[in-house]
Amino acid sequence: MRNEIPRAQLEHIYQAEYMWLSHGHPDHVHAAALDRLANKKILLPNHEGGRMLTDLTERGFDVTVMRDRTWMQLSKNIRAMCISDYHQDAILLIDVGGRLVVNLNDAVERGWGRFVKKVISEYKISFLLKLFGYGDVDMINVVDENGVKLIPPAPTSSGESKAYWDAYLREKVGFWTNYFQTTYMIPFSSFHRYQRDDSIWCQEYVTPLSALEAVETRGGCEKLPAFIQYDCEKDSYVRLEPKRIEGEIQTAASFGDHWSEPLERDEISRLTRYFQSIEFLADKIDHLRFIVGGKEHVVELHSSSRVGPLRAGRSLTFEVPRASLMTAVQYEIFDDLLIGNFMKTTLHGDWGTAQAPNVLYPYFTPWIVRYADNAQVKTHDELREYFSAYRRRAPFDYLLHRLEHEGVQKLRSLIRPDSPLFHTATRAYSFLKTKAS
């Protein structure tokens, strides 16, 4: 985080009875913080696979899984509702004395938007809390075969780049505030800070608070300042002005990473087994190449669904330090490497025209980190049952979203995201989506 949590707010956190965890990313679930909050009742989304439930229960935590789309009474004046989706993301709706907090954190709407809009419409006062930022600062250390970064230049590099990212931010904020039409929007989950010397370059992409304060909302939604304390009885707020954290740059070695260390023989075998166990990954990727300590290792992927010599026509190269790589393999948390942005990812073959941070969708990221790691789904049969389970929860919303999702993916494959036509198509999509729901 870029700001300290004020003492009074920190004390309230320690005094709270409940704690909700949306998903298992390290910026949402931090082991050291969990140990300090061991006396809380932990509320979890109803994720298929139940990995978080298993892991936390084994560590002795008091855990309750919330039923999807069902209000849970937490106290006399507070109730909450959780909605999980097939991407292993989740959102939380909180009714505090008749005011609705819509906590979307960094989730993307995947079939629950219509339902949430209906709930919002039942409240006179509502608050939208959602990640908005320059490229979301996630999985941006990606280059093509020529070593060219696939994310546009940082907003700090030129006035033109700043204008590009401001327009990007303006479009996102405008779309989602117009879509949900809450009473207020509060900048939220947008205050990342990098500290490793091998990822500190990403700091140039971090969204400054001034950009969030300057952006305009739509749909009658009023923007409130970040870092406020809101009184639900008086419907008033005060600004908190938390102290800025500058922090020191930490070396990779201080986290146990030494870029010159090669993999040992047994580690190569474990790395290979980890990826080859994910049956459906081979439908999307031919092979994965790892450069660790200056040595190259190739993991060939094989799929029973391929006919003859047909190949996916795409592969990836990861340049990554040994310690973090093998930790990710051991605990099946490969997404942590992508989020950290110290691992360099090179694309080979046909990946369409998308730019970072979305370039690893739809061919890699969801299959390995969402379904295989988070949901512990490894085979084609397990994957079919996984999607069927989410479809059964809300059949119409699910099918409507999947049709929309396929259309958006097709659009991304045909039109460059930095072209005028793409921006026109995005505006048309925004208008149609808002009107349709």
Coordinates of C-alpha atoms in Angstrom, one line a residue:
M1 CA 0.0 0.0 0.0
R2 CA 1.0 3.6 -0.6
N3 CA -0.6 4.9 2.6
E4 CA -0.6 4.0 6.3
I5 CA -3.8 2.7 7.8
P6 CA -4.7 5.4 10.4
R7 CA -4.5 4.2 14.0
A8 CA -8.3 4.5 14.7
Q9 CA -9.2 2.5 11.6
L10 CA -6.6 -0.1 12.4
E11 CA -8.1 -0.6 15.9
H12 CA -11.5 -1.0 14.3
I13 CA -10.1 -3.7 12.1
Y14 CA -8.7 -5.6 15.1
Q15 CA -12.0 -5.2 16.9
A16 CA -14.2 -6.4 14.0
E17 CA -16.0 -9.8 14.4
Y18 CA -15.9 -10.8 10.8
M19 CA -13.3 -10.8 7.9
W20 CA -14.2 -11.4 4.3
L21 CA -11.7 -12.7 1.8
S22 CA -12.6 -12.5 -1.9
H23 CA -9.9 -14.8 -3.4
G24 CA -6.4 -16.1 -2.7
H25 CA -4.1 -13.6 -4.4
P26 CA -1.4 -12.3 -2.0
D27 CA -2.7 -8.8 -2.1
H28 CA -6.0 -10.1 -0.8
V29 CA -4.8 -12.8 1.6
H30 CA -1.5 -12.1 3.4
A31 CA -0.3 -14.8 5.7
A32 CA 1.3 -12.5 8.2
A33 CA -1.9 -10.4 8.4
L34 CA -4.0 -13.5 8.8
D35 CA -2.0 -14.6 11.8
R36 CA -2.6 -11.2 13.5
L37 CA -6.4 -11.6 12.8
A38 CA -6.6 -15.2 13.9
N39 CA -9.6 -14.4 16.2
K40 CA -11.9 -13.3 13.4
K41 CA -14.7 -15.3 11.8
I42 CA -13.7 -15.6 8.2
L43 CA -16.4 -15.3 5.5
L44 CA -15.6 -16.9 2.1
P45 CA -17.3 -16.9 -1.3
N46 CA -18.7 -20.2 -2.4
H47 CA -15.9 -20.9 -4.9
E48 CA -16.0 -24.3 -6.7
G49 CA -13.1 -26.4 -5.6
G50 CA -13.1 -24.8 -2.1
R51 CA -9.4 -24.4 -2.0
M52 CA -9.4 -21.4 0.4
L53 CA -11.9 -23.2 2.7
T54 CA -9.6 -26.2 2.9
D55 CA -6.4 -24.3 3.4
L56 CA -7.8 -21.9 6.1
T57 CA -9.6 -24.7 7.9
E58 CA -6.4 -26.8 8.0
R59 CA -4.7 -23.8 9.6
G60 CA -7.3 -23.7 12.4
F61 CA -9.4 -20.6 11.3
D62 CA -13.1 -20.3 11.9
V63 CA -14.5 -20.3 8.4
T64 CA -18.0 -19.9 7.0
V65 CA -18.8 -20.1 3.3
M66 CA -21.5 -17.6 2.2
R67 CA -24.4 -18.8 0.0
D68 CA -24.4 -17.1 -3.4
R69 CA -26.8 -14.2 -3.8
T70 CA -28.3 -14.7 -0.3
W71 CA -28.3 -12.1 2.5
M72 CA -26.4 -13.1 5.6
Q73 CA -27.3 -11.2 8.8
L74 CA -24.1 -10.1 10.6
S75 CA -25.6 -7.8 13.3
K76 CA -28.7 -5.9 14.0
N77 CA -28.0 -3.2 11.4
I78 CA -25.6 -5.0 9.0
R79 CA -26.1 -7.8 6.5
A80 CA -24.0 -9.0 3.6
M81 CA -24.3 -10.9 0.4
C82 CA -21.5 -12.5 -1.6
I83 CA -21.4 -13.5 -5.3
S84 CA -18.7 -15.6 -6.7
D85 CA -18.0 -16.4 -10.4
Y86 CA -16.3 -19.0 -12.6
H87 CA -13.1 -16.9 -12.7
Q88 CA -12.6 -17.5 -8.9
D89 CA -13.3 -13.9 -8.2
A90 CA -16.0 -12.6 -5.9
I91 CA -17.8 -9.4 -4.8
L92 CA -19.5 -8.4 -1.6
L93 CA -22.7 -6.3 -1.1
I94 CA -23.0 -4.8 2.4
D95 CA -26.2 -3.3 3.8
V96 CA -25.3 -0.9 6.6
G97 CA -28.4 0.6 8.1
G98 CA -30.1 0.8 4.7
R99 CA -27.1 2.1 2.8
L100 CA -25.5 -0.3 0.3
V101 CA -21.8 -0.8 -0.2
V102 CA -20.9 -2.5 -3.5
N103 CA -17.5 -3.9 -3.0
L104 CA -16.3 -5.1 -6.4
N105 CA -12.6 -4.9 -5.5
D106 CA -10.7 -6.0 -8.7
A107 CA -13.4 -8.4 -10.0
V108 CA -14.7 -8.1 -13.6
E109 CA -18.4 -8.5 -14.3
R110 CA -18.9 -12.1 -15.3
G111 CA -22.7 -12.7 -15.3
W112 CA -23.6 -11.0 -12.0
G113 CA -24.0 -7.5 -13.3
R114 CA -27.8 -7.6 -13.9
F115 CA -28.5 -9.0 -10.5
V116 CA -26.3 -6.4 -8.8
K117 CA -27.9 -3.6 -10.7
K118 CA -31.3 -4.8 -9.4
V119 CA -30.1 -4.8 -5.8
I120 CA -28.6 -1.3 -6.2
S121 CA -31.9 0.0 -7.6
E122 CA -33.6 -0.9 -4.3
Y123 CA -31.4 1.5 -2.3
K124 CA -31.6 5.3 -2.1
I125 CA -27.9 5.5 -1.1
S126 CA -25.2 3.2 -2.5
F127 CA -21.4 3.3 -2.9
L128 CA -19.3 1.7 -5.7
L129 CA -15.9 0.5 -4.6
K130 CA -13.9 -0.8 -7.5
L131 CA -10.3 -1.0 -8.8
F132 CA -9.7 1.7 -11.4
G133 CA -6.2 2.4 -12.7
Y134 CA -3.7 2.7 -15.5
G135 CA -3.6 -0.8 -16.9
D136 CA -4.5 -2.2 -13.5
V137 CA -0.8 -2.6 -12.9
D138 CA -1.1 -6.4 -13.3
M139 CA 0.8 -8.8 -15.6
I140 CA 2.5 -6.0 -17.6
N141 CA 6.1 -7.4 -17.9
V142 CA 5.2 -9.0 -21.3
V143 CA 7.2 -8.6 -24.5
D144 CA 7.0 -9.9 -28.1
E145 CA 9.7 -12.0 -29.8
N146 CA 11.6 -8.8 -30.6
G147 CA 11.7 -7.8 -27.0
V148 CA 9.2 -5.0 -27.4
K149 CA 7.0 -4.4 -24.4
L150 CA 3.3 -5.1 -25.2
I151 CA 2.0 -2.4 -22.8
P152 CA 1.9 1.2 -24.1
P153 CA 4.6 3.6 -22.7
A154 CA 4.2 4.6 -19.1
P155 CA 2.2 7.8 -18.4
T156 CA 5.3 9.4 -17.0
S157 CA 7.2 9.1 -20.3
S158 CA 5.5 11.8 -22.3
G159 CA 2.4 14.0 -22.5
E160 CA 1.0 11.8 -25.2
S161 CA 1.3 8.7 -23.0
K162 CA -0.2 10.5 -20.1
A163 CA -3.2 11.5 -22.3
Y164 CA -3.6 7.9 -23.5
W165 CA -3.7 6.5 -19.9
D166 CA -6.0 9.3 -18.7
A167 CA -8.4 8.5 -21.5
Y168 CA -8.2 4.8 -20.6
L169 CA -9.0 5.6 -17.0
R170 CA -11.8 8.0 -18.0
E171 CA -13.4 5.4 -20.2
K172 CA -13.4 2.7 -17.5
V173 CA -14.7 4.9 -14.7
G174 CA -17.3 6.4 -17.0
F175 CA -18.5 3.0 -18.2
W176 CA -18.8 1.3 -14.8
T177 CA -20.4 4.2 -12.9
N178 CA -22.9 4.6 -15.7
Y179 CA -23.6 0.8 -15.7
F180 CA -24.2 0.4 -12.0
Q181 CA -25.5 3.9 -11.3
T182 CA -24.7 3.9 -7.6
T183 CA -25.2 7.1 -5.7
Y184 CA -21.4 7.5 -5.1
M185 CA -18.1 6.1 -6.3
I186 CA -15.0 6.0 -4.0
P187 CA -11.5 5.3 -5.4
F188 CA -10.7 1.9 -4.0
S189 CA -8.2 -1.0 -4.4
S190 CA -6.0 1.3 -6.6
F191 CA -3.1 2.1 -4.4
H192 CA -0.4 -0.4 -5.3
R193 CA 3.3 0.1 -4.5
Y194 CA 6.2 -1.8 -5.9
Q195 CA 9.3 -2.4 -3.7
R196 CA 11.5 -5.0 -5.5
D197 CA 14.5 -3.7 -7.4
D198 CA 13.6 -6.0 -10.3
S199 CA 10.0 -4.7 -10.6
I200 CA 10.4 -1.1 -9.5
W201 CA 10.1 0.0 -13.1
C202 CA 6.4 -0.8 -12.8
Q203 CA 6.0 2.1 -10.4
E204 CA 5.7 4.4 -13.4
Y205 CA 2.4 2.7 -14.3
V206 CA 0.9 3.2 -10.8
T207 CA -2.1 5.4 -10.9
P208 CA -1.6 8.7 -8.9
L209 CA -4.4 9.8 -6.6
S210 CA -4.6 13.0 -8.6
A211 CA -5.7 11.1 -11.7
L212 CA -8.4 9.3 -9.8
E213 CA -9.6 12.6 -8.3
A214 CA -9.7 14.3 -11.7
V215 CA -11.6 11.7 -13.6
E216 CA -15.4 12.2 -14.2
T217 CA -18.2 9.8 -13.4
R218 CA -21.4 9.2 -15.4
G219 CA -24.9 8.1 -14.8
G220 CA -25.6 10.5 -12.0
C221 CA -23.0 8.9 -9.8
E222 CA -21.1 11.4 -7.6
K223 CA -17.4 10.8 -6.8
L224 CA -16.3 11.0 -3.2
P225 CA -12.7 11.4 -2.1
A226 CA -10.5 8.4 -1.4
F227 CA -9.7 7.7 2.3
I228 CA -12.9 8.8 4.0
Q229 CA -14.9 7.9 7.1
Y230 CA -18.6 7.8 6.2
D231 CA -21.3 8.2 8.9
C232 CA -24.4 6.1 7.8
E233 CA -26.6 7.7 10.4
K234 CA -25.9 11.3 9.4
D235 CA -25.0 10.6 5.8
S236 CA -21.9 12.7 6.1
Y237 CA -18.1 12.0 5.8
V238 CA -14.8 13.3 6.9
R239 CA -11.5 12.9 5.1
L240 CA -8.8 10.8 6.8
E241 CA -5.6 12.1 5.1
P242 CA -3.5 8.9 5.8
K243 CA 0.3 9.3 5.8
R244 CA 2.1 8.5 2.6
I245 CA 4.5 5.5 2.7
E246 CA 7.6 6.0 0.6
G247 CA 9.4 2.8 1.6
E248 CA 12.8 1.5 0.6
I249 CA 13.6 -0.5 -2.5
Q250 CA 14.2 -4.1 -1.6
T251 CA 16.6 -6.4 -3.4
A252 CA 15.4 -9.6 -5.0
A253 CA 17.9 -11.4 -2.8
S254 CA 16.1 -10.2 0.3
F255 CA 13.1 -12.3 -0.8
G256 CA 15.3 -15.3 -1.5
D257 CA 15.6 -14.7 -5.2
H258 CA 19.0 -15.0 -6.9
W259 CA 18.8 -14.6 -10.6
S260 CA 22.0 -16.6 -11.2
E261 CA 20.8 -19.7 -9.5
P262 CA 19.9 -22.6 -11.9
L263 CA 17.3 -25.3 -11.3
E264 CA 18.3 -28.6 -9.9
R265 CA 17.4 -31.8 -11.7
D266 CA 14.6 -32.8 -9.4
E267 CA 13.2 -29.2 -9.7
I268 CA 13.1 -29.5 -13.4
S269 CA 11.0 -32.7 -13.0
R270 CA 8.6 -31.1 -10.6
L271 CA 8.2 -28.1 -12.9
T272 CA 7.4 -30.4 -15.9
R273 CA 4.9 -32.5 -13.9
Y274 CA 3.2 -29.4 -12.6
F275 CA 2.3 -28.0 -16.1
Q276 CA 1.8 -31.4 -17.9
S277 CA -0.8 -32.4 -15.2
I278 CA -3.1 -29.6 -16.6
E279 CA -4.7 -31.5 -19.4
F280 CA -6.5 -28.7 -21.1
L281 CA -3.6 -26.2 -21.1
A282 CA -2.1 -28.1 -24.1
D283 CA -5.2 -27.1 -26.2
K284 CA -4.0 -23.5 -26.0
I285 CA -0.2 -23.7 -25.7
D286 CA 2.4 -25.9 -27.4
H287 CA 5.2 -25.5 -24.9
L288 CA 6.6 -23.4 -22.1
R289 CA 10.2 -22.3 -22.0
F290 CA 11.8 -21.3 -18.7
I291 CA 15.1 -19.5 -18.4
V292 CA 16.4 -19.9 -14.9
G293 CA 19.9 -18.9 -13.9
G294 CA 20.9 -18.5 -17.6
K295 CA 19.8 -22.1 -18.4
E296 CA 16.9 -23.0 -20.6
H297 CA 14.3 -25.7 -19.9
V298 CA 11.4 -26.6 -22.2
V299 CA 8.1 -28.1 -21.0
E300 CA 6.3 -29.8 -23.8
L301 CA 2.5 -29.9 -23.4
H302 CA 0.5 -32.8 -24.8
S303 CA -3.3 -33.0 -25.2
S304 CA -5.5 -36.0 -25.8
S305 CA -8.0 -33.8 -27.6
R306 CA -5.5 -32.9 -30.4
V307 CA -5.8 -34.8 -33.7
G308 CA -2.6 -35.8 -35.4
P309 CA 0.1 -33.1 -35.6
L310 CA -2.1 -30.1 -35.0
R311 CA -0.6 -27.5 -32.7
A312 CA -1.9 -24.4 -31.0
G313 CA 0.7 -22.2 -32.7
R314 CA 1.7 -20.3 -29.6
S315 CA 4.2 -20.7 -26.7
L316 CA 5.7 -18.7 -23.9
T317 CA 9.1 -18.0 -22.4
F318 CA 9.4 -17.1 -18.8
E319 CA 12.6 -15.6 -17.4
V320 CA 12.3 -16.0 -13.6
P321 CA 14.4 -16.6 -10.5
R322 CA 14.6 -20.1 -9.1
A323 CA 13.2 -19.6 -5.6
S324 CA 10.0 -17.8 -6.6
L325 CA 9.4 -20.2 -9.5
M326 CA 9.7 -23.3 -7.3
T327 CA 7.6 -21.7 -4.5
A328 CA 4.9 -21.1 -7.1
V329 CA 5.1 -24.7 -8.3
Q330 CA 5.1 -26.2 -4.8
Y331 CA 2.0 -24.3 -3.7
E332 CA 0.4 -24.1 -7.1
I333 CA 0.2 -20.3 -7.1
F334 CA 1.6 -19.4 -10.5
D335 CA -0.4 -16.2 -10.7
D336 CA 1.7 -14.7 -7.9
L337 CA 4.6 -14.6 -10.4
L338 CA 2.5 -12.8 -13.0
I339 CA 1.2 -10.3 -10.5
G340 CA 4.7 -9.5 -9.1
N341 CA 5.9 -8.4 -12.6
F342 CA 9.6 -9.3 -11.9
M343 CA 9.2 -12.4 -14.1
K344 CA 9.6 -11.5 -17.8
T345 CA 7.2 -13.2 -20.2
T346 CA 7.8 -13.4 -23.9
L347 CA 5.1 -14.4 -26.4
H348 CA 5.8 -16.6 -29.4
G349 CA 3.3 -17.3 -32.2
D350 CA -0.3 -16.1 -32.7
W351 CA -1.6 -14.2 -29.7
G352 CA -3.9 -11.9 -31.6
T353 CA -3.6 -8.1 -31.3
A354 CA -4.3 -7.5 -27.6
Q355 CA -1.9 -5.4 -25.5
A356 CA -0.9 -6.0 -21.9
P357 CA -2.3 -6.4 -19.3
N358 CA -4.9 -8.6 -21.1
V359 CA -2.5 -10.3 -23.6
L360 CA -2.3 -13.6 -21.7
Y361 CA -6.1 -13.9 -21.9
P362 CA -7.8 -16.0 -23.1
Y363 CA -5.0 -18.6 -23.9
F364 CA -3.0 -18.9 -20.7
T365 CA -3.9 -17.1 -17.5
P366 CA -7.4 -18.5 -16.8
W367 CA -6.5 -22.1 -17.5
I368 CA -3.5 -22.3 -15.3
V369 CA -4.1 -19.8 -12.5
R370 CA -7.9 -19.7 -12.2
Y371 CA -9.0 -23.3 -12.9
A372 CA -6.0 -25.5 -12.3
D373 CA -4.4 -23.7 -9.4
N374 CA -7.3 -22.0 -7.6
A375 CA -10.1 -24.5 -8.4
Q376 CA -7.8 -27.6 -8.5
V377 CA -9.4 -28.6 -11.9
K378 CA -6.9 -30.4 -14.1
T379 CA -8.8 -32.6 -16.7
H380 CA -11.3 -31.8 -19.5
D381 CA -14.1 -33.7 -17.7
E382 CA -13.4 -31.7 -14.4
L383 CA -13.4 -28.5 -16.4
R384 CA -16.8 -29.2 -18.0
E385 CA -18.3 -30.0 -14.6
Y386 CA -16.7 -26.9 -13.1
F387 CA -18.4 -24.6 -15.7
S388 CA -21.7 -26.5 -15.3
A389 CA -21.7 -25.9 -11.6
Y390 CA -21.5 -22.1 -12.1
R391 CA -24.1 -22.3 -14.9
R392 CA -26.6 -24.0 -12.5
R393 CA -26.3 -21.2 -10.0
A394 CA -27.8 -18.6 -12.4
P395 CA -28.5 -20.2 -15.8
F396 CA -29.8 -17.2 -17.7
D397 CA -27.2 -14.7 -16.5
Y398 CA -24.4 -17.2 -17.1
L399 CA -25.4 -18.0 -20.7
L400 CA -26.0 -14.3 -21.5
H401 CA -22.5 -13.5 -20.2
R402 CA -20.8 -16.3 -22.1
L403 CA -22.4 -15.1 -25.4
E404 CA -21.3 -11.5 -24.6
H405 CA -17.8 -12.7 -23.6
E406 CA -17.3 -14.7 -26.9
G407 CA -18.3 -11.6 -28.8
V408 CA -15.8 -9.4 -27.0
Q409 CA -13.0 -11.8 -27.5
K410 CA -13.7 -12.0 -31.2
L411 CA -13.6 -8.1 -31.3
R412 CA -10.3 -8.0 -29.5
S413 CA -8.8 -10.5 -32.0
L414 CA -9.8 -8.4 -35.0
I415 CA -9.2 -4.8 -33.9
R416 CA -6.1 -3.3 -32.4
P417 CA -6.8 -1.9 -28.9
D418 CA -5.0 1.4 -29.7
S419 CA -6.9 2.1 -32.9
P420 CA -9.8 4.6 -33.2
L421 CA -12.1 1.8 -34.4
F422 CA -11.5 -0.1 -31.1
H423 CA -12.5 3.0 -29.0
T424 CA -15.6 3.4 -31.2
A425 CA -16.5 -0.2 -30.8
T426 CA -15.9 0.0 -27.0
R427 CA -18.3 3.0 -26.7
A428 CA -20.9 1.1 -28.7
Y429 CA -20.5 -2.0 -26.5
S430 CA -20.8 0.2 -23.3
F431 CA -24.0 1.7 -24.6
L432 CA -25.6 -1.6 -25.6
K433 CA -24.6 -3.3 -22.3
T434 CA -26.0 -0.6 -20.2
K435 CA -29.3 -0.5 -22.1
A436 CA -29.6 -4.3 -22.3
S437 CA -29.5 -4.7 -18.5

